[in-house]
GROMACS .gro file of C-alpha atoms in nm:
model
  252
    1MET     CA    1   0.690   0.959   0.250
    2MET     CA    2   0.332   1.066   0.313
    3ALA     CA    3   0.264   1.274   0.621
    4PHE     CA    4   0.077   1.100   0.900
    5PHE     CA    5  -0.183   1.303   1.087
    6SER     CA    6  -0.337   1.123   1.383
    7THR     CA    7  -0.712   1.151   1.435
    8ILE     CA    8  -0.721   0.998   1.785
    9THR     CA    9  -0.824   1.255   2.046
   10GLY     CA   10  -0.856   1.059   2.371
   11GLN     CA   11  -0.493   1.081   2.481
   12PHE     CA   12  -0.549   1.334   2.757
   13SER     CA   13  -0.836   1.136   2.907
   14TYR     CA   14  -0.623   0.821   2.895
   15PHE     CA   15  -0.324   0.972   3.075
   16ALA     CA   16  -0.539   1.168   3.321
   17GLU     CA   17  -0.691   0.836   3.428
   18GLN     CA   18  -0.357   0.656   3.449
   19LEU     CA   19  -0.192   0.939   3.644
   20SER     CA   20  -0.498   0.990   3.868
   21GLU     CA   21  -0.495   1.363   3.792
   22SER     CA   22  -0.744   1.542   3.568
   23ASN     CA   23  -0.645   1.903   3.646
   24TRP     CA   24  -0.327   1.978   3.453
   25CYS     CA   25  -0.366   2.355   3.466
   26GLY     CA   26  -0.032   2.520   3.540
   27LYS     CA   27   0.163   2.204   3.459
   28ARG     CA   28   0.430   2.183   3.191
   29VAL     CA   29   0.358   1.894   2.956
   30LEU     CA   30   0.585   1.729   2.700
   31ASP     CA   31   0.392   1.520   2.448
   32PHE     CA   32   0.660   1.295   2.302
   33GLY     CA   33   0.544   1.180   1.960
   34GLY     CA   34   0.239   1.404   1.993
   35ASN     CA   35   0.176   1.439   1.619
   36ILE     CA   36  -0.053   1.743   1.567
   37GLY     CA   37  -0.125   1.794   1.936
   38ASN     CA   38  -0.432   1.578   1.985
   39MET     CA   39  -0.373   1.593   2.361
   40LEU     CA   40  -0.502   1.949   2.334
   41ARG     CA   41  -0.793   1.848   2.111
   42ASP     CA   42  -0.932   1.606   2.369
   43PRO     CA   43  -1.260   1.765   2.489
   44LYS     CA   44  -1.159   1.689   2.848
   45SER     CA   45  -0.813   1.843   2.821
   46THR     CA   46  -0.712   2.089   3.095
   47ILE     CA   47  -0.366   2.159   2.955
   48ASP     CA   48  -0.268   2.523   2.916
   49PRO     CA   49  -0.164   2.552   2.547
   50GLU     CA   50   0.128   2.780   2.634
   51LEU     CA   51   0.262   2.510   2.872
   52TYR     CA   52   0.242   2.235   2.612
   53TRP     CA   53   0.545   2.109   2.418
   54CYS     CA   54   0.518   1.860   2.131
   55LEU     CA   55   0.819   1.670   1.997
   56ASP     CA   56   0.758   1.459   1.687
   57VAL     CA   57   0.954   1.291   1.407
   58THR     CA   58   0.703   1.394   1.141
   59LYS     CA   59   0.780   1.749   1.029
   60ALA     CA   60   0.444   1.801   0.857
   61SER     CA   61   0.263   1.710   1.180
   62ILE     CA   62   0.466   1.965   1.375
   63GLU     CA   63   0.385   2.233   1.119
   64ARG     CA   64   0.013   2.154   1.125
   65GLY     CA   65   0.005   2.146   1.506
   66LYS     CA   66   0.179   2.483   1.523
   67ALA     CA   67  -0.080   2.632   1.287
   68ILE     CA   68  -0.365   2.504   1.507
   69TYR     CA   69  -0.207   2.594   1.843
   70PRO     CA   70   0.041   2.879   1.785
   71LYS     CA   71   0.087   2.945   2.158
   72SER     CA   72   0.225   2.595   2.215
   73HIS     CA   73   0.582   2.478   2.154
   74TRP     CA   74   0.651   2.260   1.851
   75ILE     CA   75   0.983   2.083   1.789
   76PHE     CA   76   1.070   1.864   1.494
   77TYR     CA   77   1.281   1.570   1.610
   78ASP     CA   78   1.474   1.437   1.311
   79ARG     CA   79   1.531   1.086   1.446
   80TYR     CA   80   1.497   0.776   1.232
   81CYS     CA   81   1.166   0.599   1.280
   82PHE     CA   82   1.035   0.316   1.063
   83PHE     CA   83   0.767   0.460   0.830
   84PHE     CA   84   0.720   0.786   1.023
   85ASN     CA   85   1.070   0.922   0.945
   86ALA     CA   86   1.253   0.667   0.734
   87ASN     CA   87   1.522   0.919   0.634
   88GLY     CA   88   1.585   1.046   0.987
   89VAL     CA   89   1.907   1.022   1.189
   90PRO     CA   90   1.949   0.692   1.378
   91ASN     CA   91   1.995   0.732   1.755
   92CYS     CA   92   1.953   1.108   1.733
   93PRO     CA   93   1.942   1.233   2.096
   94ILE     CA   94   1.643   1.424   2.227
   95PRO     CA   95   1.725   1.796   2.198
   96ASP     CA   96   1.775   2.016   2.502
   97LEU     CA   97   1.441   2.193   2.550
   98GLY     CA   98   1.567   2.418   2.828
   99VAL     CA   99   1.290   2.318   3.072
  100THR     CA  100   1.171   2.021   3.276
  101PHE     CA  101   0.816   1.893   3.275
  102ASP     CA  102   0.555   1.793   3.529
  103TYR     CA  103   0.429   1.531   3.287
  104VAL     CA  104   0.613   1.366   2.999
  105VAL     CA  105   0.377   1.142   2.805
  106ALA     CA  106   0.419   0.916   2.503
  107TYR     CA  107   0.108   0.760   2.355
  108SER     CA  108   0.160   0.477   2.105
  109VAL     CA  109   0.524   0.569   2.047
  110PHE     CA  110   0.708   0.265   2.178
  111THR     CA  111   0.447   0.047   2.012
  112ASN     CA  112   0.629   0.135   1.689
  113THR     CA  113   0.997   0.108   1.790
  114ASN     CA  114   1.238  -0.169   1.876
  115GLU     CA  115   1.337  -0.234   2.235
  116ALA     CA  116   1.682  -0.073   2.209
  117ASP     CA  117   1.524   0.255   2.097
  118MET     CA  118   1.262   0.236   2.370
  119LEU     CA  119   1.519   0.186   2.646
  120GLN     CA  120   1.743   0.461   2.509
  121LEU     CA  121   1.459   0.710   2.477
  122VAL     CA  122   1.298   0.633   2.813
  123LYS     CA  123   1.633   0.698   2.981
  124GLN     CA  124   1.659   1.037   2.809
  125LEU     CA  125   1.297   1.129   2.876
  126GLN     CA  126   1.340   1.061   3.248
  127THR     CA  127   1.596   1.342   3.265
  128LEU     CA  128   1.326   1.585   3.145
  129VAL     CA  129   1.087   1.508   3.430
  130ALA     CA  130   1.066   1.771   3.705
  131ARG     CA  131   1.070   1.683   4.074
  132ASN     CA  132   0.740   1.519   4.175
  133GLY     CA  133   0.657   1.477   3.807
  134ALA     CA  134   0.603   1.163   3.603
  135LEU     CA  135   0.684   0.995   3.274
  136ALA     CA  136   0.399   0.786   3.134
  137PHE     CA  137   0.409   0.584   2.814
  138THR     CA  138   0.202   0.310   2.657
  139PHE     CA  139   0.280  -0.040   2.537
  140ILE     CA  140   0.076  -0.328   2.401
  141ASP     CA  141   0.070  -0.672   2.563
  142PRO     CA  142  -0.005  -0.914   2.277
  143HIS     CA  143  -0.175  -1.165   2.506
  144HIS     CA  144  -0.409  -0.921   2.678
  145VAL     CA  145  -0.779  -0.953   2.592
  146SER     CA  146  -0.896  -0.593   2.568
  147TRP     CA  147  -1.264  -0.646   2.493
  148PRO     CA  148  -1.382  -0.972   2.654
  149GLY     CA  149  -1.725  -1.072   2.540
  150GLU     CA  150  -1.709  -0.830   2.246
  151TYR     CA  151  -1.405  -0.951   2.049
  152TYR     CA  152  -1.300  -1.313   2.023
  153GLY     CA  153  -0.924  -1.273   2.053
  154ASP     CA  154  -0.631  -1.099   2.219
  155ASN     CA  155  -0.442  -0.787   2.108
  156PHE     CA  156  -0.226  -0.982   1.863
  157ASP     CA  157  -0.536  -1.133   1.700
  158TRP     CA  158  -0.673  -0.781   1.667
  159ARG     CA  159  -0.356  -0.663   1.493
  160LEU     CA  160  -0.364  -0.953   1.247
  161ASP     CA  161  -0.730  -0.888   1.171
  162ARG     CA  162  -0.652  -0.520   1.124
  163GLU     CA  163  -0.372  -0.596   0.877
  164ILE     CA  164  -0.609  -0.817   0.676
  165GLU     CA  165  -0.873  -0.541   0.682
  166LEU     CA  166  -0.625  -0.277   0.563
  167GLU     CA  167  -0.521  -0.494   0.271
  168ARG     CA  168  -0.886  -0.552   0.182
  169GLU     CA  169  -0.940  -0.175   0.178
  170ARG     CA  170  -0.653  -0.153  -0.072
  171GLY     CA  171  -0.823  -0.410  -0.292
  172ARG     CA  172  -0.583  -0.690  -0.202
  173THR     CA  173  -0.611  -1.018  -0.014
  174LEU     CA  174  -0.370  -1.096   0.268
  175GLU     CA  175  -0.334  -1.456   0.381
  176LEU     CA  176  -0.171  -1.486   0.723
  177PRO     CA  177  -0.062  -1.813   0.889
  178ARG     CA  178  -0.236  -1.716   1.213
  179THR     CA  179  -0.183  -2.046   1.397
  180GLU     CA  180   0.188  -2.050   1.313
  181LEU     CA  181   0.237  -1.685   1.411
  182LYS     CA  182   0.051  -1.731   1.739
  183GLU     CA  183   0.265  -2.029   1.828
  184LYS     CA  184   0.587  -1.839   1.752
  185ILE     CA  185   0.501  -1.548   1.981
  186ARG     CA  186   0.353  -1.760   2.262
  187ASP     CA  187   0.659  -1.739   2.491
  188ALA     CA  188   0.825  -1.429   2.344
  189LYS     CA  189   0.905  -1.146   2.584
  190TRP     CA  190   0.868  -0.897   2.303
  191PHE     CA  191   0.851  -0.897   1.925
  192MET     CA  192   0.780  -0.683   1.621
  193LEU     CA  193   0.541  -0.731   1.331
  194VAL     CA  194   0.670  -0.543   1.026
  195ASN     CA  195   0.461  -0.465   0.719
  196GLY     CA  196   0.185  -0.689   0.847
  197THR     CA  197   0.363  -1.018   0.770
  198ASP     CA  198   0.727  -1.012   0.882
  199LEU     CA  199   0.770  -1.134   1.242
  200TYR     CA  200   1.086  -1.060   1.442
  201LEU     CA  201   1.117  -1.221   1.785
  202GLU     CA  202   1.305  -1.033   2.057
  203ASN     CA  203   1.657  -0.963   1.926
  204ASP     CA  204   1.615  -1.109   1.579
  205PRO     CA  205   1.797  -0.875   1.337
  206ILE     CA  206   1.553  -0.677   1.125
  207ARG     CA  207   1.639  -0.687   0.758
  208SER     CA  208   1.697  -0.366   0.570
  209TYR     CA  209   1.387  -0.214   0.410
  210ALA     CA  210   1.406   0.066   0.155
  211PRO     CA  211   1.219   0.380   0.270
  212GLU     CA  212   0.936   0.316   0.025
  213GLN     CA  213   0.899  -0.038   0.167
  214GLN     CA  214   0.860   0.081   0.527
  215GLN     CA  215   0.485   0.062   0.574
  216THR     CA  216   0.394  -0.051   0.927
  217CYS     CA  217   0.588  -0.155   1.235
  218HIS     CA  218   0.416  -0.278   1.551
  219ALA     CA  219   0.601  -0.368   1.870
  220PHE     CA  220   0.452  -0.584   2.146
  221HIS     CA  221   0.580  -0.639   2.501
  222ALA     CA  222   0.447  -0.887   2.754
  223GLU     CA  223   0.327  -0.714   3.071
  224ASN     CA  224   0.543  -0.928   3.302
  225TYR     CA  225   0.850  -0.856   3.092
  226MET     CA  226   0.790  -0.481   3.113
  227ARG     CA  227   0.791  -0.515   3.492
  228THR     CA  228   1.145  -0.654   3.471
  229LEU     CA  229   1.260  -0.376   3.238
  230PHE     CA  230   1.118  -0.101   3.462
  231PRO     CA  231   1.108  -0.246   3.816
  232HIS     CA  232   1.044   0.092   3.981
  233ALA     CA  233   0.752   0.179   3.753
  234ASP     CA  234   0.381   0.127   3.796
  235ILE     CA  235   0.256  -0.101   3.518
  236LEU     CA  236  -0.113  -0.026   3.475
  237PRO     CA  237  -0.383  -0.205   3.273
  238PRO     CA  238  -0.566  -0.034   2.987
  239VAL     CA  239  -0.842   0.216   3.067
  240ASN     CA  240  -1.119   0.388   2.871
  241ARG     CA  241  -1.166   0.084   2.647
  242GLU     CA  242  -0.812   0.122   2.515
  243MET     CA  243  -0.589  -0.174   2.430
  244GLN     CA  244  -0.266  -0.021   2.558
  245HIS     CA  245  -0.112  -0.071   2.902
  246CYS     CA  246   0.066   0.219   3.068
  247CYS     CA  247   0.408   0.240   3.231
  248VAL     CA  248   0.433   0.524   3.485
  249ILE     CA  249   0.771   0.629   3.627
  250ARG     CA  250   0.743   0.895   3.895
  251LYS     CA  251   1.023   1.125   4.010
  252SER     CA  252   1.011   1.208   4.379
   0.00000   0.00000   0.00000
């Protein structure tokens, strides 16, 4: 498996906006699925590096992040994850980190996992939140139009167009039955698009893919459905021209 190093650096700005707090100095932060620590690379970040923990399923990302920010805390989490850690341990529990956190954040993590994993992990992450702290994580509503007037379609259209573009960059042509796919997901509470073409609605069993066949996995959840899964959370619309909604669970 090739290592995946994220180049996105707006995560801090995104969560600062969603949590209505831009000064994170003195706060312990757990970046769940933080890759190489791009939360710290955000030009607007106010996180103290020594109070930053990153937990990620990609070992190479953890090693690179540690080299860039040696004062921070880097933990490899050997849990199975489609594409990102295809040889990991299924249902591996989050390790005991010995501390609780003012903010636990997960950017574009549950957009790549099935619902059972999301519910299991959110429950565990909530136990790591300190009093008066918060857990914030993103999800993608397939029907939300993120860029009205600039892009013709919704978030699912964007994903389909992106899959076609990626195949074109590889020198291949991908033909997708867009109308059929859109009709199938119209009333779905959640679904997954695997390897750009394989659609699994809600609790459809996902067929077994060999590690080398695990390329992409994108999970989508309707906003109203997320409100039923997390009734005590604040479900917030995208900010900063992002396409991802945010679920914020505060601990009082």
